[in-house]
Amino acid sequence: QYPGLTFPEGDEATFIADDLAPALKNAGLNTKIYGNDLSWDSTAYADGLASDPNAGPDLAGIAWHCYYGSPDVMTQLEQSSPGLDQIVDECSPEIRGFGTPEFLISSLRNWASVVSVWTAATDPNGGPIQPGNNCNGCRGLVTIDESAHTATLRTEYYQLGQVSSFVQPGAHRIDSPSFVTYGLNNSNIETVSSGLDDVAFLNPDGTKVLVAYNNSTAPISFAVETDGRYFSYTIPAQAMTTFEWR
């Protein structure tokens, strides 16, 4: 039922070089081309495409989904193909155990330069959707009730804002300790151990940003040291918060 096709990585590389890139150039477009567009468990495909000389300079990066595998494969690809951009262009974290905060943090800690969720808005039943391709539990950032003429911002909207409202375009991720462990369950879906997770950035304007999430069932107290200065904070259970300073 799903509208798709089988496209081996060698064929995709040839298509990019012989058809897609020339068509974009002839149209006067500077659109970036991202290959793969599969979950984190598709490492063989992504590695093959990234190393294929046919794709070469026309391939801007690799796009990933979050549904299977672990985000640490993006770090592995960065080591084998440094400089190749990586984005996570589709994820419905509400149908996976890790949720939006962990999806954001674990992706950004593993070299993703862009993170987006699927989908933006749905009706109260998670639709509309093509029949036969139901995604049970999938919900958008916004719930549109056409009968009541209302729009409701879901929790995920504000969780995304913990990053997008403070991390500027062109920011660089900077080192911060990790207090959780990423793994896989028996269904090959990402897991995160209980504790404090975080990711930090340096913005182009010189501000620093720390995004922290407590995925445990109890408050966690921690301290942050930067440039010889300190601050401390106690984050409630299941809370996500952002700090910004110069």
PDB file of C-alpha atoms in Angstrom, residues 58-199:
ATOM      1  CA  ASP A  58      26.740  16.284  -5.490  1.00  0.00           C
ATOM      2  CA  LEU A  59      25.770  14.512  -2.257  1.00  0.00           C
ATOM      3  CA  ALA A  60      25.385  17.084   0.528  1.00  0.00           C
ATOM      4  CA  GLY A  61      24.657  14.571   3.229  1.00  0.00           C
ATOM      5  CA  ILE A  62      22.772  11.598   4.614  1.00  0.00           C
ATOM      6  CA  ALA A  63      19.190  11.790   5.913  1.00  0.00           C
ATOM      7  CA  TRP A  64      17.967   9.458   8.648  1.00  0.00           C
ATOM      8  CA  HIS A  65      14.757   8.332  10.340  1.00  0.00           C
ATOM      9  CA  CYS A  66      14.578   7.393  14.027  1.00  0.00           C
ATOM     10  CA  TYR A  67      12.385   4.310  13.997  1.00  0.00           C
ATOM     11  CA  TYR A  68      14.997   1.558  14.223  1.00  0.00           C
ATOM     12  CA  GLY A  69      18.638   1.441  15.239  1.00  0.00           C
ATOM     13  CA  SER A  70      20.670   3.812  17.389  1.00  0.00           C
ATOM     14  CA  PRO A  71      21.742   7.412  16.662  1.00  0.00           C
ATOM     15  CA  ASP A  72      25.362   6.568  17.411  1.00  0.00           C
ATOM     16  CA  VAL A  73      25.629   5.273  13.827  1.00  0.00           C
ATOM     17  CA  MET A  74      25.758   8.942  12.802  1.00  0.00           C
ATOM     18  CA  THR A  75      28.935   9.343  14.842  1.00  0.00           C
ATOM     19  CA  GLN A  76      30.363   6.273  13.123  1.00  0.00           C
ATOM     20  CA  LEU A  77      29.545   7.749   9.711  1.00  0.00           C
ATOM     21  CA  GLU A  78      31.154  11.049  10.708  1.00  0.00           C
ATOM     22  CA  GLN A  79      34.347   9.145  11.470  1.00  0.00           C
ATOM     23  CA  SER A  80      34.358   7.338   8.115  1.00  0.00           C
ATOM     24  CA  SER A  81      33.044  10.250   6.016  1.00  0.00           C
ATOM     25  CA  PRO A  82      33.995  13.432   7.901  1.00  0.00           C
ATOM     26  CA  GLY A  83      32.367  16.594   6.693  1.00  0.00           C
ATOM     27  CA  LEU A  84      29.336  14.872   5.158  1.00  0.00           C
ATOM     28  CA  ASP A  85      26.267  16.557   6.655  1.00  0.00           C
ATOM     29  CA  GLN A  86      23.739  14.429   8.512  1.00  0.00           C
ATOM     30  CA  ILE A  87      20.131  15.251   9.324  1.00  0.00           C
ATOM     31  CA  VAL A  88      17.235  13.429  10.950  1.00  0.00           C
ATOM     32  CA  ASP A  89      14.384  14.456   8.691  1.00  0.00           C
ATOM     33  CA  GLU A  90      11.613  12.210  10.013  1.00  0.00           C
ATOM     34  CA  CYS A  91      10.640  10.866  13.417  1.00  0.00           C
ATOM     35  CA  SER A  92       7.410  10.223  15.300  1.00  0.00           C
ATOM     36  CA  PRO A  93       8.982   9.967  18.765  1.00  0.00           C
ATOM     37  CA  GLU A  94       5.584   9.615  20.409  1.00  0.00           C
ATOM     38  CA  ILE A  95       5.379   6.042  19.062  1.00  0.00           C
ATOM     39  CA  ARG A  96       8.826   5.192  20.388  1.00  0.00           C
ATOM     40  CA  GLY A  97       9.769   4.798  24.038  1.00  0.00           C
ATOM     41  CA  PHE A  98      12.425   7.525  24.066  1.00  0.00           C
ATOM     42  CA  GLY A  99      10.068  10.464  23.357  1.00  0.00           C
ATOM     43  CA  THR A 100      10.818  13.882  21.872  1.00  0.00           C
ATOM     44  CA  PRO A 101      13.398  15.171  24.438  1.00  0.00           C
ATOM     45  CA  GLU A 102      15.618  12.108  24.127  1.00  0.00           C
ATOM     46  CA  PHE A 103      15.155  12.046  20.363  1.00  0.00           C
ATOM     47  CA  LEU A 104      16.379  15.637  20.139  1.00  0.00           C
ATOM     48  CA  ILE A 105      19.304  15.262  22.527  1.00  0.00           C
ATOM     49  CA  SER A 106      20.588  11.879  21.336  1.00  0.00           C
ATOM     50  CA  SER A 107      20.398  12.960  17.674  1.00  0.00           C
ATOM     51  CA  LEU A 108      22.174  16.260  18.277  1.00  0.00           C
ATOM     52  CA  ARG A 109      24.854  14.573  20.388  1.00  0.00           C
ATOM     53  CA  ASN A 110      25.575  12.299  17.419  1.00  0.00           C
ATOM     54  CA  TRP A 111      26.321  14.838  14.667  1.00  0.00           C
ATOM     55  CA  ALA A 112      22.815  15.604  13.399  1.00  0.00           C
ATOM     56  CA  SER A 113      22.752  19.208  12.180  1.00  0.00           C
ATOM     57  CA  VAL A 114      18.972  19.210  11.657  1.00  0.00           C
ATOM     58  CA  VAL A 115      16.277  17.367  13.598  1.00  0.00           C
ATOM     59  CA  SER A 116      12.611  17.369  12.599  1.00  0.00           C
ATOM     60  CA  VAL A 117       9.524  15.452  13.665  1.00  0.00           C
ATOM     61  CA  TRP A 118       6.726  13.847  11.694  1.00  0.00           C
ATOM     62  CA  THR A 119       4.205  15.298  11.439  1.00  0.00           C
ATOM     63  CA  ALA A 120       3.371  18.985  11.930  1.00  0.00           C
ATOM     64  CA  ALA A 121      -0.396  18.774  12.466  1.00  0.00           C
ATOM     65  CA  THR A 122      -3.090  16.102  12.614  1.00  0.00           C
ATOM     66  CA  ASP A 123      -6.738  15.822  13.537  1.00  0.00           C
ATOM     67  CA  PRO A 124      -7.715  14.277  16.906  1.00  0.00           C
ATOM     68  CA  ASN A 125      -7.550  10.808  15.336  1.00  0.00           C
ATOM     69  CA  GLY A 126      -4.069  11.238  13.895  1.00  0.00           C
ATOM     70  CA  GLY A 127      -5.289  11.846  10.342  1.00  0.00           C
ATOM     71  CA  PRO A 128      -5.729  12.448   7.558  1.00  0.00           C
ATOM     72  CA  ILE A 129      -3.714   9.508   6.290  1.00  0.00           C
ATOM     73  CA  GLN A 130      -3.684   7.341   3.195  1.00  0.00           C
ATOM     74  CA  PRO A 131      -5.875   4.271   3.854  1.00  0.00           C
ATOM     75  CA  GLY A 132      -3.874   1.150   4.538  1.00  0.00           C
ATOM     76  CA  ASN A 133      -0.904   3.030   5.961  1.00  0.00           C
ATOM     77  CA  ASN A 134      -2.163   3.760   9.443  1.00  0.00           C
ATOM     78  CA  CYS A 135       0.342   4.959  12.037  1.00  0.00           C
ATOM     79  CA  ASN A 136      -1.288   4.035  15.309  1.00  0.00           C
ATOM     80  CA  GLY A 137      -0.376   6.579  17.960  1.00  0.00           C
ATOM     81  CA  CYS A 138       1.172   9.112  15.572  1.00  0.00           C
ATOM     82  CA  ARG A 139       0.236  12.667  16.489  1.00  0.00           C
ATOM     83  CA  GLY A 140       1.390  16.011  15.163  1.00  0.00           C
ATOM     84  CA  LEU A 141       2.832  18.914  17.109  1.00  0.00           C
ATOM     85  CA  VAL A 142      -0.540  20.579  16.668  1.00  0.00           C
ATOM     86  CA  THR A 143      -3.962  18.938  16.931  1.00  0.00           C
ATOM     87  CA  ILE A 144      -6.540  20.502  14.625  1.00  0.00           C
ATOM     88  CA  ASP A 145     -10.184  19.874  15.566  1.00  0.00           C
ATOM     89  CA  GLU A 146     -12.117  20.838  12.456  1.00  0.00           C
ATOM     90  CA  SER A 147     -15.516  20.420  14.082  1.00  0.00           C
ATOM     91  CA  ALA A 148     -14.646  22.677  17.031  1.00  0.00           C
ATOM     92  CA  HIS A 149     -12.421  24.993  14.956  1.00  0.00           C
ATOM     93  CA  THR A 150      -9.610  24.755  17.503  1.00  0.00           C
ATOM     94  CA  ALA A 151      -5.866  24.207  17.354  1.00  0.00           C
ATOM     95  CA  THR A 152      -4.071  22.714  20.363  1.00  0.00           C
ATOM     96  CA  LEU A 153      -0.293  22.805  20.814  1.00  0.00           C
ATOM     97  CA  ARG A 154       0.880  19.466  22.186  1.00  0.00           C
ATOM     98  CA  THR A 155       3.750  18.970  24.650  1.00  0.00           C
ATOM     99  CA  GLU A 156       6.134  18.078  21.820  1.00  0.00           C
ATOM    100  CA  TYR A 157       5.707  21.592  20.387  1.00  0.00           C
ATOM    101  CA  TYR A 158       7.191  23.117  23.536  1.00  0.00           C
ATOM    102  CA  GLN A 159       9.865  20.417  23.842  1.00  0.00           C
ATOM    103  CA  LEU A 160      11.111  21.269  20.349  1.00  0.00           C
ATOM    104  CA  GLY A 161      11.105  24.911  21.407  1.00  0.00           C
ATOM    105  CA  GLN A 162      13.625  24.110  24.151  1.00  0.00           C
ATOM    106  CA  VAL A 163      16.134  23.754  21.317  1.00  0.00           C
ATOM    107  CA  SER A 164      14.808  25.795  18.398  1.00  0.00           C
ATOM    108  CA  SER A 165      14.112  28.922  20.468  1.00  0.00           C
ATOM    109  CA  PHE A 166      17.676  29.154  21.792  1.00  0.00           C
ATOM    110  CA  VAL A 167      20.055  27.338  19.426  1.00  0.00           C
ATOM    111  CA  GLN A 168      20.806  29.694  16.549  1.00  0.00           C
ATOM    112  CA  PRO A 169      21.419  28.719  12.916  1.00  0.00           C
ATOM    113  CA  GLY A 170      25.146  28.105  12.539  1.00  0.00           C
ATOM    114  CA  ALA A 171      25.627  27.029  16.166  1.00  0.00           C
ATOM    115  CA  HIS A 172      28.234  24.379  16.968  1.00  0.00           C
ATOM    116  CA  ARG A 173      27.704  21.603  19.464  1.00  0.00           C
ATOM    117  CA  ILE A 174      30.276  21.734  22.268  1.00  0.00           C
ATOM    118  CA  ASP A 175      31.318  19.071  24.710  1.00  0.00           C
ATOM    119  CA  SER A 176      29.218  18.272  27.771  1.00  0.00           C
ATOM    120  CA  PRO A 177      29.236  15.137  29.948  1.00  0.00           C
ATOM    121  CA  SER A 178      26.678  12.443  29.213  1.00  0.00           C
ATOM    122  CA  PHE A 179      25.016  10.776  32.197  1.00  0.00           C
ATOM    123  CA  VAL A 180      22.869   8.260  30.309  1.00  0.00           C
ATOM    124  CA  THR A 181      23.568   5.358  27.985  1.00  0.00           C
ATOM    125  CA  TYR A 182      21.953   4.830  24.601  1.00  0.00           C
ATOM    126  CA  GLY A 183      21.175   1.268  23.594  1.00  0.00           C
ATOM    127  CA  LEU A 184      18.751  -0.971  21.699  1.00  0.00           C
ATOM    128  CA  ASN A 185      15.914  -3.196  22.836  1.00  0.00           C
ATOM    129  CA  ASN A 186      14.920  -6.556  21.357  1.00  0.00           C
ATOM    130  CA  SER A 187      12.912  -4.767  18.661  1.00  0.00           C
ATOM    131  CA  ASN A 188      15.994  -2.797  17.531  1.00  0.00           C
ATOM    132  CA  ILE A 189      14.531   0.469  18.860  1.00  0.00           C
ATOM    133  CA  GLU A 190      16.612   3.065  20.707  1.00  0.00           C
ATOM    134  CA  THR A 191      16.622   2.942  24.505  1.00  0.00           C
ATOM    135  CA  VAL A 192      17.973   5.469  27.002  1.00  0.00           C
ATOM    136  CA  SER A 193      18.990   4.649  30.570  1.00  0.00           C
ATOM    137  CA  SER A 194      17.462   6.586  33.453  1.00  0.00           C
ATOM    138  CA  GLY A 195      19.105   9.846  34.471  1.00  0.00           C
ATOM    139  CA  LEU A 196      20.080  13.303  33.254  1.00  0.00           C
ATOM    140  CA  ASP A 197      20.656  13.765  29.542  1.00  0.00           C
ATOM    141  CA  ASP A 198      21.953  16.954  27.926  1.00  0.00           C
ATOM    142  CA  VAL A 199      23.481  18.640  24.903  1.00  0.00           C
TER     143      VAL A 199
END
